[in-house]
Short mmCIF file of C-alpha atoms in Angstrom, two decimals:
data_model
loop_
_atom_site.label_atom_id
_atom_site.label_comp_id
_atom_site.label_asym_id
_atom_site.label_seq_id
_atom_site.Cartn_x
_atom_site.Cartn_y
_atom_site.Cartn_z
CA MET A 1 13.45 -11.97 -3.04
CA GLY A 2 12.97 -11.53 -6.78
CA THR A 3 15.27 -9.57 -9.04
CA ILE A 4 14.00 -6.10 -9.82
CA PRO A 5 14.09 -5.30 -13.57
CA THR A 6 15.93 -2.28 -14.90
CA ALA A 7 14.48 0.97 -16.27
CA SER A 8 16.74 2.80 -18.69
CA ALA A 9 17.17 6.55 -18.40
CA GLU A 10 18.33 6.70 -22.00
CA ALA A 11 14.83 5.95 -23.24
CA GLN A 12 13.17 8.71 -21.18
CA PRO A 13 10.52 10.68 -23.11
CA THR A 14 10.83 14.45 -22.93
CA GLY A 15 8.57 17.44 -23.50
CA LEU A 16 4.84 17.95 -23.02
CA ALA A 17 2.22 16.29 -25.15
CA ALA A 18 -0.13 18.44 -27.20
CA ASN A 19 -2.55 18.73 -24.26
CA GLY A 20 0.21 19.94 -21.95
CA ILE A 21 0.78 16.68 -20.05
CA SER A 22 1.54 13.18 -21.28
CA ALA A 23 -1.20 10.60 -20.96
CA GLY A 24 0.72 8.19 -18.71
CA THR A 25 -1.13 5.54 -16.75
CA GLY A 26 -4.37 7.50 -16.35
CA PRO A 27 -6.05 10.71 -17.44
CA ASN A 28 -3.48 13.53 -17.42
CA LEU A 29 -0.81 11.55 -15.56
CA PRO A 30 2.74 12.55 -16.52
CA ALA A 31 4.80 9.95 -18.33
CA MET A 32 7.02 9.25 -15.29
CA PHE A 33 4.11 7.40 -13.66
CA ASP A 34 4.28 4.76 -16.39
CA ARG A 35 8.05 4.52 -16.52
CA TYR A 36 8.54 2.99 -13.08
CA ARG A 37 5.24 1.09 -12.86
CA THR A 38 6.73 -2.36 -13.61
CA LEU A 39 9.50 -1.85 -11.05
CA LEU A 40 6.97 -0.86 -8.42
CA GLU A 41 4.58 -3.72 -9.11
CA ARG A 42 7.37 -6.28 -8.86
CA ALA A 43 8.64 -4.79 -5.59
CA MET A 44 5.11 -4.56 -4.16
CA SER A 45 4.48 -8.20 -5.03
CA ASP A 46 7.62 -9.15 -3.10
CA ALA A 47 6.69 -6.87 -0.19
CA VAL A 48 3.11 -8.15 0.21
CA PRO A 49 3.23 -11.94 -0.30
CA PRO A 50 -0.04 -13.87 0.02
CA LEU A 51 -0.66 -14.45 3.72
CA GLU A 52 -2.29 -17.87 3.41
CA ASN A 53 -5.31 -18.27 5.72
CA HIS A 54 -4.45 -14.98 7.45
CA PRO A 55 -7.65 -13.03 8.23
CA VAL A 56 -6.08 -9.69 7.25
CA ASN A 57 -4.91 -10.91 3.82
CA THR A 58 -8.12 -10.11 1.93
CA LEU A 59 -8.36 -6.62 3.47
CA LEU A 60 -4.82 -5.70 2.42
CA ARG A 61 -5.13 -6.99 -1.09
CA TYR A 62 -8.57 -5.39 -1.51
CA HIS A 63 -7.31 -1.98 -0.42
CA LEU A 64 -4.34 -2.26 -2.78
CA GLY A 65 -6.66 -3.11 -5.68
CA TRP A 66 -5.36 -6.65 -6.14
CA SER A 67 -8.60 -8.45 -5.28
CA ASP A 68 -12.28 -7.85 -4.66
CA GLN A 69 -13.83 -7.93 -1.18
CA HIS A 70 -14.27 -11.69 -1.42
CA GLY A 71 -10.60 -12.29 -2.14
CA ASN A 72 -11.02 -13.03 -5.84
CA PRO A 73 -8.03 -11.69 -7.81
CA SER A 74 -8.61 -8.62 -9.96
CA PRO A 75 -8.32 -9.28 -13.71
CA THR A 76 -5.36 -6.89 -13.94
CA PRO A 77 -3.89 -6.61 -10.43
CA ALA A 78 -2.01 -3.38 -9.86
CA SER A 79 -1.49 -0.86 -7.11
CA GLN A 80 -4.43 1.47 -6.72
CA GLY A 81 -4.11 5.24 -6.96
CA LYS A 82 -1.49 7.40 -8.59
CA ALA A 83 1.49 5.79 -6.82
CA LEU A 84 2.89 9.31 -6.47
CA ARG A 85 5.34 8.67 -3.65
CA PRO A 86 7.07 5.56 -5.06
CA THR A 87 7.21 7.22 -8.48
CA LEU A 88 8.96 10.26 -6.98
CA CYS A 89 11.38 7.97 -5.14
CA MET A 90 12.52 6.09 -8.25
CA PHE A 91 12.51 9.27 -10.34
CA ALA A 92 14.87 11.00 -7.88
CA CYS A 93 17.21 8.02 -7.88
CA ASP A 94 17.17 7.97 -11.70
CA ALA A 95 17.64 11.73 -12.00
CA PHE A 96 20.86 11.65 -9.94
CA ASN A 97 22.39 8.83 -11.96
CA GLY A 98 21.33 5.96 -9.73
CA GLU A 99 19.64 2.74 -10.83
CA PRO A 100 15.86 3.02 -10.24
CA ARG A 101 15.71 -0.70 -9.41
CA HIS A 102 17.99 -0.04 -6.43
CA ALA A 103 15.25 2.25 -5.03
CA ALA A 104 12.34 -0.08 -5.86
CA TYR A 105 11.96 -1.62 -2.40
CA ALA A 106 12.22 1.80 -0.75
CA ALA A 107 9.52 2.94 -3.17
CA ALA A 108 7.31 -0.02 -2.25
CA ALA A 109 7.81 0.76 1.45
CA LEU A 110 6.68 4.35 0.84
CA GLU A 111 3.56 3.11 -0.92
CA LEU A 112 2.73 0.75 1.94
CA ILE A 113 3.22 3.43 4.59
CA HIS A 114 1.05 5.81 2.57
CA ASN A 115 -1.67 3.18 2.29
CA PHE A 116 -1.52 2.42 6.01
CA SER A 117 -2.23 6.12 6.59
CA LEU A 118 -5.15 6.03 4.14
CA VAL A 119 -6.82 3.07 5.86
CA HIS A 120 -6.60 4.85 9.23
CA ASP A 121 -7.53 8.24 7.75
CA ASP A 122 -10.72 6.78 6.27
CA ILE A 123 -11.69 5.55 9.74
CA GLN A 124 -11.01 8.93 11.36
CA ASP A 125 -12.90 10.82 8.65
CA GLN A 126 -15.63 8.17 8.40
CA GLY A 127 -15.00 8.19 4.65
CA ALA A 128 -17.09 5.45 3.07
CA GLU A 129 -15.58 5.57 -0.43
CA ARG A 130 -12.09 5.84 -1.87
CA ARG A 131 -10.93 5.25 -5.44
CA HIS A 132 -14.48 4.54 -6.61
CA GLN A 133 -15.04 1.67 -4.14
CA PRO A 134 -16.10 1.20 -0.48
CA THR A 135 -13.34 1.75 2.06
CA VAL A 136 -11.96 -1.04 4.24
CA TRP A 137 -13.69 0.07 7.43
CA ALA A 138 -17.00 0.54 5.58
CA LEU A 139 -16.92 -3.13 4.51
CA TRP A 140 -15.28 -4.85 7.49
CA GLY A 141 -15.76 -2.44 10.40
CA THR A 142 -13.43 -0.18 12.34
CA GLU A 143 -11.66 -2.84 14.40
CA ARG A 144 -10.58 -5.00 11.46
CA ALA A 145 -9.64 -1.92 9.42
CA LEU A 146 -7.35 -0.72 12.22
CA VAL A 147 -5.61 -4.09 12.24
CA ALA A 148 -5.27 -3.97 8.43
CA GLY A 149 -3.68 -0.53 8.66
CA ASP A 150 -1.28 -1.73 11.34
CA ALA A 151 -0.34 -4.72 9.18
CA MET A 152 0.30 -2.42 6.22
CA GLN A 153 2.61 -0.29 8.37
CA SER A 154 4.53 -3.37 9.55
CA LEU A 155 4.99 -4.57 5.98
CA GLY A 156 6.28 -1.12 5.05
CA ASP A 157 8.84 -1.23 7.84
CA LEU A 158 9.98 -4.71 6.80
CA THR A 159 10.24 -3.68 3.15
CA THR A 160 12.79 -0.96 3.92
CA LEU A 161 15.11 -3.77 5.02
CA HIS A 162 14.90 -5.52 1.65
CA THR A 163 17.94 -5.03 -0.52
CA SER A 164 18.61 -5.46 -4.22
CA ASP A 165 21.85 -5.80 -6.14
CA GLY A 166 23.87 -2.62 -5.84
CA THR A 167 22.62 -1.46 -2.43
CA ASP A 168 24.57 -1.80 0.81
CA SER A 169 23.64 -2.02 4.47
CA ASP A 170 24.48 1.65 5.17
CA THR A 171 22.06 2.77 2.45
CA THR A 172 19.39 0.39 3.76
CA ILE A 173 19.70 1.78 7.30
CA ARG A 174 19.67 5.36 6.00
CA VAL A 175 16.49 4.69 4.00
CA SER A 176 14.79 3.06 6.98
CA ASN A 177 15.72 6.02 9.16
CA LEU A 178 14.43 8.58 6.67
CA LEU A 179 11.14 6.77 6.17
CA THR A 180 10.47 6.29 9.89
CA GLN A 181 11.22 9.94 10.62
CA ALA A 182 8.90 10.96 7.78
CA TYR A 183 5.94 8.94 8.91
CA LEU A 184 6.39 10.12 12.49
CA GLU A 185 6.02 13.63 11.07
CA MET A 186 2.99 12.44 9.12
CA ILE A 187 1.41 11.10 12.32
CA GLU A 188 2.15 14.37 14.12
CA GLY A 189 0.41 16.20 11.29
CA GLN A 190 -2.60 13.90 11.56
CA CYS A 191 -2.80 14.60 15.31
CA ARG A 192 -2.72 18.34 14.66
CA ASP A 193 -5.45 17.93 12.06
CA LEU A 194 -7.64 16.10 14.58
CA GLN A 195 -6.99 18.84 17.15
CA PHE A 196 -8.08 21.45 14.61
CA GLU A 197 -11.48 19.77 14.41
CA GLN A 198 -12.10 20.77 18.03
CA ARG A 199 -11.14 24.41 17.53
CA GLU A 200 -13.41 27.14 16.20
CA THR A 201 -10.78 28.90 14.14
CA ILE A 202 -7.33 28.09 12.74
CA GLY A 203 -4.91 30.46 11.04
CA THR A 204 -3.93 29.71 7.46
CA ASP A 205 -0.26 29.62 8.54
CA GLU A 206 -1.10 27.00 11.17
CA TYR A 207 -2.91 24.99 8.53
CA LEU A 208 0.02 25.13 6.11
CA ASP A 209 2.39 24.01 8.89
CA MET A 210 0.09 21.06 9.57
CA ILE A 211 -0.09 19.87 5.95
CA ALA A 212 3.71 20.18 5.67
CA LEU A 213 3.71 17.32 8.17
CA LYS A 214 0.57 15.32 7.40
CA THR A 215 0.94 15.29 3.61
CA GLY A 216 4.27 16.93 2.89
CA ALA A 217 6.58 14.79 4.99
CA LEU A 218 6.06 11.57 3.04
CA ILE A 219 6.16 13.33 -0.35
CA ARG A 220 9.35 15.20 0.56
CA SER A 221 10.96 12.05 1.93
CA SER A 222 10.08 10.13 -1.25
CA LEU A 223 12.38 12.39 -3.24
CA VAL A 224 15.04 12.51 -0.51
CA ILE A 225 15.08 8.72 -0.14
CA GLY A 226 15.38 8.18 -3.88
CA ALA A 227 18.20 10.70 -4.16
CA SER A 228 19.93 9.16 -1.12
CA VAL A 229 20.04 5.78 -2.86
CA ALA A 230 21.93 7.44 -5.72
CA THR A 231 24.20 9.88 -3.86
CA ASP A 232 25.33 10.99 -0.41
CA ASP A 233 25.97 14.58 -1.57
CA ALA A 234 24.43 16.76 1.18
CA GLU A 235 23.87 19.70 -1.17
CA VAL A 236 21.92 17.51 -3.60
CA ILE A 237 19.82 16.07 -0.77
CA GLU A 238 18.95 19.52 0.59
CA GLY A 239 18.08 20.77 -2.89
CA ILE A 240 15.70 17.90 -3.62
CA ALA A 241 14.19 18.35 -0.13
CA ARG A 242 13.34 21.99 -0.97
CA PHE A 243 11.66 20.83 -4.17
CA GLY A 244 9.82 18.12 -2.22
CA ARG A 245 8.49 20.58 0.35
CA ALA A 246 6.94 22.70 -2.41
CA ILE A 247 5.50 19.64 -4.16
CA GLY A 248 3.97 18.38 -0.91
CA ARG A 249 2.17 21.65 -0.26
CA LEU A 250 1.09 21.91 -3.88
CA PHE A 251 -0.41 18.42 -3.80
CA GLN A 252 -2.48 19.08 -0.66
CA ILE A 253 -3.74 22.53 -1.63
CA ARG A 254 -4.98 21.17 -4.95
CA ASP A 255 -6.50 18.22 -3.08
CA ASP A 256 -8.37 20.66 -0.84
CA TYR A 257 -9.73 22.44 -3.90
CA LEU A 258 -10.89 19.16 -5.46
CA GLY A 259 -12.47 18.11 -2.16
CA ILE A 260 -15.01 20.91 -2.59
CA TRP A 261 -15.09 21.89 -6.26
CA GLY A 262 -13.91 18.69 -7.97
CA ASP A 263 -15.93 16.31 -10.13
CA ASP A 264 -17.24 13.31 -8.14
CA ALA A 265 -16.98 11.01 -11.15
CA ILE A 266 -13.28 11.83 -11.57
CA THR A 267 -12.09 12.18 -7.95
CA GLY A 268 -13.79 8.98 -6.78
CA LYS A 269 -15.48 10.56 -3.76
CA SER A 270 -18.40 12.88 -3.13
CA THR A 271 -17.38 16.52 -3.40
CA ASP A 272 -19.64 17.54 -0.53
CA SER A 273 -18.03 14.99 1.84
CA ASP A 274 -15.34 17.38 3.10
CA ILE A 275 -18.03 19.86 4.14
CA VAL A 276 -20.41 17.20 5.49
CA GLN A 277 -17.53 15.85 7.60
CA ARG A 278 -16.73 19.45 8.66
CA LYS A 279 -13.11 19.06 7.57
CA LYS A 280 -10.99 22.17 8.10
CA SER A 281 -9.40 22.14 4.65
CA TYR A 282 -7.68 25.25 3.29
CA PRO A 283 -10.81 26.87 1.74
CA ILE A 284 -12.70 26.47 5.02
CA VAL A 285 -9.79 27.76 7.10
CA TYR A 286 -9.57 30.76 4.77
CA ALA A 287 -13.34 31.30 5.08
CA PHE A 288 -13.20 31.36 8.89
CA GLN A 289 -10.33 33.83 8.67
CA GLN A 290 -11.98 36.15 6.15
CA ALA A 291 -15.73 35.94 6.81
CA THR A 292 -17.26 38.65 8.99
CA GLY A 293 -20.57 39.46 10.61
CA ALA A 294 -23.50 37.18 9.83
CA SER A 295 -21.46 34.97 7.49
CA ARG A 296 -18.87 34.22 10.16
CA ASN A 297 -21.55 33.53 12.75
CA GLU A 298 -23.25 31.21 10.28
CA LEU A 299 -20.02 29.29 9.71
CA LEU A 300 -19.47 28.95 13.45
CA ARG A 301 -23.02 27.67 13.88
CA LEU A 302 -22.82 25.19 11.01
CA TYR A 303 -19.43 23.79 11.98
CA GLY A 304 -20.65 23.46 15.56
CA GLN A 305 -23.40 21.05 14.50
CA GLU A 306 -23.05 17.30 14.76
CA THR A 307 -24.26 16.81 11.19
CA LEU A 308 -24.73 19.00 8.13
CA GLY A 309 -27.66 18.52 5.78
CA GLU A 310 -27.96 19.44 2.11
CA SER A 311 -29.18 22.96 2.84
CA ASP A 312 -26.27 23.45 5.29
CA VAL A 313 -23.78 22.40 2.62
CA ASP A 314 -25.41 24.83 0.18
CA ARG A 315 -25.04 27.65 2.72
CA VAL A 316 -21.36 26.87 3.29
CA MET A 317 -20.80 26.84 -0.47
CA GLN A 318 -22.48 30.24 -0.74
CA ILE A 319 -20.22 31.74 1.92
CA LEU A 320 -17.15 30.28 0.17
CA ASP A 321 -18.35 31.83 -3.05
CA ASP A 322 -19.00 35.22 -1.43
CA ILE A 323 -15.45 35.52 -0.05
CA GLY A 324 -13.74 34.12 -3.15
CA ALA A 325 -12.35 31.01 -1.46
CA ALA A 326 -11.97 29.10 -4.74
CA GLN A 327 -9.99 31.95 -6.30
CA GLN A 328 -7.79 32.26 -3.21
CA THR A 329 -7.09 28.53 -3.23
CA ASP A 330 -6.20 28.75 -6.92
CA SER A 331 -3.90 31.69 -6.19
CA LEU A 332 -2.08 29.79 -3.46
CA THR A 333 -1.76 26.81 -5.83
CA GLU A 334 -0.10 29.00 -8.47
CA MET A 335 2.24 30.58 -5.91
CA THR A 336 3.27 27.18 -4.58
CA ALA A 337 3.82 25.85 -8.10
CA GLN A 338 6.20 28.76 -8.68
CA GLU A 339 8.04 27.87 -5.47
CA GLY A 340 8.46 24.39 -6.90
CA ARG A 341 9.85 25.78 -10.17
CA SER A 342 12.28 27.99 -8.27
CA ALA A 343 13.52 25.04 -6.21
CA LEU A 344 13.82 22.95 -9.37
CA ALA A 345 15.98 25.63 -11.00
CA THR A 346 18.65 25.14 -8.32
CA LEU A 347 19.06 21.43 -9.12
CA GLU A 348 21.54 20.14 -11.68
CA LEU A 349 19.48 17.57 -13.56
CA PRO A 350 19.71 16.00 -17.01
CA PRO A 351 17.27 17.55 -19.51
CA TRP A 352 14.84 14.61 -19.43
CA ALA A 353 14.59 14.86 -15.63
CA THR A 354 14.01 18.62 -15.71
CA ASP A 355 11.22 18.07 -18.25
CA ASP A 356 9.71 15.37 -16.05
CA ALA A 357 9.83 17.58 -12.96
CA GLU A 358 8.24 20.51 -14.82
CA ASN A 359 5.49 18.22 -16.10
CA LEU A 360 4.97 16.99 -12.55
CA ILE A 361 4.48 20.54 -11.25
CA ASP A 362 1.90 21.20 -13.98
CA PHE A 363 0.09 17.98 -13.15
CA MET A 364 0.06 18.74 -9.42
CA ALA A 365 -1.28 22.25 -9.97
CA TYR A 366 -4.00 21.42 -12.49
CA ARG A 367 -4.91 17.78 -11.86
CA LEU A 368 -8.59 16.78 -11.77
CA PHE A 369 -8.20 13.72 -9.52
#
């Protein structure tokens, strides 16, 4: 196991850039996403060694953005996506006076578990594109993609057992416990989401309970795990969990907005795909709850079809527009962002960490990808 390099809290940047959010690794990413990138990449490299002559090797490394579909290394190999969960993990450790490198393997495990869920989610949703490239199942078929997802999960479990200087066996066991509990919640949320597809209507409260599990559990646990590496103070852990619950909901509600009204070129997937796939995202759940008369009957008819064509998508969009679904989703986003700020205000953090957390809330609420 390699030695994880150190990130210094003393050099943390503070404050918002002129555009409101620091540039970071990608467009509008807060600065914290850059700060822990080297730690994460080193830990991920240790966690996913080349599996020589193993048939799943290319699929894993392709999904992670390390190689193309033929197994040729990418010019600049790095984890795909925002790496939100591992970033939150190392940030929380750092913010409560821990060493971020001590949380690096836990962070890598979180990223692997998240990616296992993405590979399986793409199969369930029949999503053919993610992060501007074909998905694993779209290239290699459902059976091999399922195996790749299972392998990713196994690597995540193994990675929680990795230790670095400064961590002990009790912390390692605690981290493994927290992560396993979190992804069991995530799986429960996914099962509820699949059940919702078979129901005509779902209440918005039911939907919010579901995303607290499917999306929120892993985001909340990222912060809790990172804080747990730094401290065993129960009050601190509960405080960061409250913040994490708000952040998890905020992330998914904004994701639901982008799934319908986002920019394809920025999000990396077609913005009509959520409707074509008849996903019951928050705007659709709200529409079923609010639409009446002919509009409600039309929604029931459309979402009862096996497939939706271009004109069907246009009709759904018109109904969403008529009931103000975009504005309602925006309103819920703002309310949830305020919940995050209120939870943040209860935490005793150094100024740089408070600035980072505030920037994160702004990013989550207004991100374009």
